[in-house]
Short mmCIF file of C-alpha atoms in Angstrom, two decimals:
data_model
loop_
_atom_site.label_atom_id
_atom_site.label_comp_id
_atom_site.label_asym_id
_atom_site.label_seq_id
_atom_site.Cartn_x
_atom_site.Cartn_y
_atom_site.Cartn_z
CA UNK A 14 -23.38 -27.46 -16.26
CA UNK A 15 -19.82 -27.02 -17.63
CA UNK A 16 -17.06 -29.20 -16.21
CA UNK A 17 -13.28 -28.96 -16.06
CA UNK A 18 -10.76 -31.66 -17.08
CA UNK A 19 -11.38 -33.59 -13.83
CA UNK A 20 -15.14 -33.69 -14.60
CA UNK A 21 -15.89 -31.45 -11.60
CA UNK A 22 -18.58 -28.82 -12.13
CA UNK A 23 -17.25 -25.29 -12.70
CA UNK A 24 -18.96 -22.81 -10.42
CA UNK A 25 -19.61 -19.50 -12.11
CA UNK A 26 -18.36 -16.56 -10.07
CA UNK A 27 -19.60 -12.98 -10.24
CA UNK A 28 -18.29 -9.64 -8.96
CA UNK A 29 -20.70 -6.77 -8.48
CA UNK A 30 -19.49 -3.57 -10.16
CA UNK A 31 -21.78 -0.53 -10.31
CA UNK A 32 -24.79 -2.69 -9.51
CA UNK A 33 -24.06 -5.18 -12.31
CA UNK A 34 -23.03 -8.80 -11.85
CA UNK A 35 -19.88 -9.39 -13.94
CA UNK A 36 -18.89 -13.03 -14.57
CA UNK A 37 -15.23 -13.73 -13.68
CA UNK A 38 -12.91 -16.70 -13.39
CA UNK A 39 -12.27 -18.44 -10.07
CA UNK A 40 -8.78 -16.88 -9.87
CA UNK A 41 -10.07 -13.33 -10.45
CA UNK A 42 -12.90 -13.88 -7.96
CA UNK A 43 -10.48 -15.10 -5.28
CA UNK A 44 -8.04 -12.22 -5.92
CA UNK A 45 -10.91 -9.72 -5.71
CA UNK A 46 -12.38 -11.18 -2.52
CA UNK A 47 -9.09 -11.93 -0.70
CA UNK A 48 -8.77 -8.48 0.99
CA UNK A 49 -12.39 -8.61 2.21
CA UNK A 50 -11.91 -12.12 3.52
CA UNK A 51 -8.69 -11.12 5.30
CA UNK A 52 -10.42 -8.14 6.92
CA UNK A 53 -13.32 -10.33 8.05
CA UNK A 54 -10.89 -12.85 9.54
CA UNK A 55 -8.95 -10.05 11.30
CA UNK A 56 -12.16 -8.75 12.87
CA UNK A 57 -13.14 -12.23 14.00
CA UNK A 58 -9.66 -12.79 15.42
CA UNK A 59 -9.95 -9.59 17.50
CA UNK A 60 -13.08 -10.92 19.18
CA UNK A 61 -11.63 -14.29 20.18
CA UNK A 62 -11.25 -14.78 23.87
CA UNK A 63 -7.86 -15.30 25.48
CA UNK A 64 -6.74 -17.15 28.57
CA UNK A 65 -4.72 -15.52 31.36
CA UNK A 66 -1.46 -16.10 29.43
CA UNK A 67 -2.77 -14.35 26.34
CA UNK A 68 -3.22 -17.57 24.37
CA UNK A 69 -6.41 -18.27 22.48
CA UNK A 70 -8.70 -20.34 24.65
CA UNK A 71 -10.07 -23.66 23.43
CA UNK A 72 -13.60 -23.19 24.77
CA UNK A 73 -16.71 -21.87 23.08
CA UNK A 74 -15.97 -18.17 22.55
CA UNK A 75 -19.66 -17.27 22.17
CA UNK A 76 -20.26 -18.13 25.85
CA UNK A 77 -16.96 -16.82 27.23
CA UNK A 78 -16.85 -13.80 29.54
CA UNK A 79 -13.33 -13.00 28.30
CA UNK A 80 -14.48 -12.33 24.75
CA UNK A 81 -12.95 -9.17 23.37
CA UNK A 82 -15.04 -6.55 21.62
CA UNK A 83 -14.13 -3.57 19.49
CA UNK A 84 -11.09 -2.84 17.42
CA UNK A 85 -7.63 -2.73 18.92
CA UNK A 86 -6.69 0.07 16.52
CA UNK A 87 -9.41 2.60 17.23
CA UNK A 88 -8.98 6.37 17.17
CA UNK A 89 -10.66 6.51 20.59
CA UNK A 90 -7.92 4.34 22.03
CA UNK A 91 -5.23 6.59 20.55
CA UNK A 92 -6.75 9.68 22.16
CA UNK A 93 -7.30 7.83 25.45
CA UNK A 94 -3.60 6.93 25.51
CA UNK A 95 -2.53 10.50 24.82
CA UNK A 96 -2.08 10.55 21.06
CA UNK A 97 -3.46 13.65 19.40
CA UNK A 98 -5.72 13.12 16.42
CA UNK A 99 -6.17 16.26 14.38
CA UNK A 100 -9.79 17.12 13.73
CA UNK A 101 -8.95 19.63 11.03
CA UNK A 102 -7.17 19.18 7.75
CA UNK A 103 -5.42 22.12 6.13
CA UNK A 104 -7.00 21.90 2.71
CA UNK A 105 -4.63 24.41 1.10
CA UNK A 106 -1.62 22.42 2.32
CA UNK A 107 -3.16 19.20 1.04
CA UNK A 108 -3.78 20.73 -2.40
CA UNK A 109 -0.27 22.25 -2.51
CA UNK A 110 1.22 18.83 -1.72
CA UNK A 111 -0.87 17.26 -4.47
CA UNK A 112 0.39 19.79 -7.02
CA UNK A 113 3.98 19.28 -5.83
CA UNK A 114 3.71 15.51 -6.24
CA UNK A 115 2.12 15.86 -9.67
CA UNK A 116 4.90 18.18 -10.82
CA UNK A 117 7.59 15.92 -9.34
CA UNK A 118 6.06 12.91 -11.04
CA UNK A 119 5.93 14.78 -14.38
CA UNK A 120 9.57 15.87 -13.98
CA UNK A 121 10.69 12.31 -13.23
CA UNK A 122 8.71 10.96 -16.20
CA UNK A 123 10.61 13.32 -18.53
CA UNK A 124 13.99 11.86 -17.53
CA UNK A 125 15.71 9.33 -19.74
CA UNK A 126 15.48 5.73 -18.45
CA UNK A 127 19.00 5.65 -16.89
CA UNK A 128 18.50 8.90 -14.98
CA UNK A 129 15.01 7.82 -13.88
CA UNK A 130 16.51 4.54 -12.64
CA UNK A 131 19.21 6.46 -10.73
CA UNK A 132 16.56 8.57 -9.00
CA UNK A 133 14.46 5.49 -8.26
CA UNK A 134 17.40 3.65 -6.68
CA UNK A 135 18.43 6.74 -4.73
CA UNK A 136 14.86 7.15 -3.42
CA UNK A 137 14.88 3.64 -1.95
CA UNK A 138 18.11 4.32 -0.09
CA UNK A 139 20.74 2.76 -2.34
CA UNK A 140 24.25 4.14 -2.06
CA UNK A 141 26.06 5.69 -5.01
CA UNK A 142 28.28 2.62 -5.17
CA UNK A 143 25.27 0.26 -5.30
CA UNK A 144 23.60 2.41 -7.95
CA UNK A 145 26.81 2.46 -9.99
CA UNK A 146 26.99 -1.33 -9.89
CA UNK A 147 23.35 -1.64 -10.92
CA UNK A 148 23.53 0.93 -13.75
CA UNK A 149 27.01 -0.05 -14.95
CA UNK A 150 28.74 3.30 -14.42
CA UNK A 151 31.42 4.50 -12.06
CA UNK A 152 30.52 5.84 -8.62
CA UNK A 153 31.90 9.25 -9.64
CA UNK A 154 29.65 9.32 -12.73
CA UNK A 155 26.64 8.50 -10.55
CA UNK A 156 27.63 11.27 -8.13
CA UNK A 157 27.83 13.83 -10.95
CA UNK A 158 24.54 12.71 -12.48
CA UNK A 159 22.80 12.72 -9.11
CA UNK A 160 24.02 16.25 -8.36
CA UNK A 161 22.87 17.44 -11.79
CA UNK A 162 19.50 15.69 -11.47
CA UNK A 163 18.79 17.18 -8.06
CA UNK A 164 19.75 20.61 -9.34
CA UNK A 165 17.33 20.21 -12.27
CA UNK A 166 14.54 19.05 -9.95
CA UNK A 167 15.15 21.93 -7.52
CA UNK A 168 14.95 24.41 -10.40
CA UNK A 169 11.77 22.85 -11.77
CA UNK A 170 10.08 22.66 -8.35
CA UNK A 171 11.29 26.01 -6.98
CA UNK A 172 7.76 27.42 -7.00
CA UNK A 173 6.55 24.55 -4.82
CA UNK A 174 9.32 24.34 -2.22
#
């Protein structure tokens, strides 16, 4: 059996992909499994019993009558509390949105790096002054570029909006 520098045996890890066992390193295995482990832990945490103050009890949860069951975030609960959950999806609207996003993405990819960066910073809520500082231009130059960029995008996406 192979060993590492500390003479501890190295456990071989595998990830199943399309029915095949693929050997991976410990780090890759842990990164791959982490979301599943977190979801399992979240589900277990939902079932833990609580005392009258809402704190986790220290007794044996398997024998407790206060044990919770089910998911806190269920669609049934949303409808019971008055939230509307749409049963139908407008397929044409969904497809139109997909085409719009694809065209927007293509238009943004065609921009030069500075203009793409300006649009990226604007999309995350940065002010013209903050963008100007980041890019190294004046606030007025950013304002002019932003106006021109939005005009170009509106023209390119006029069939979608």
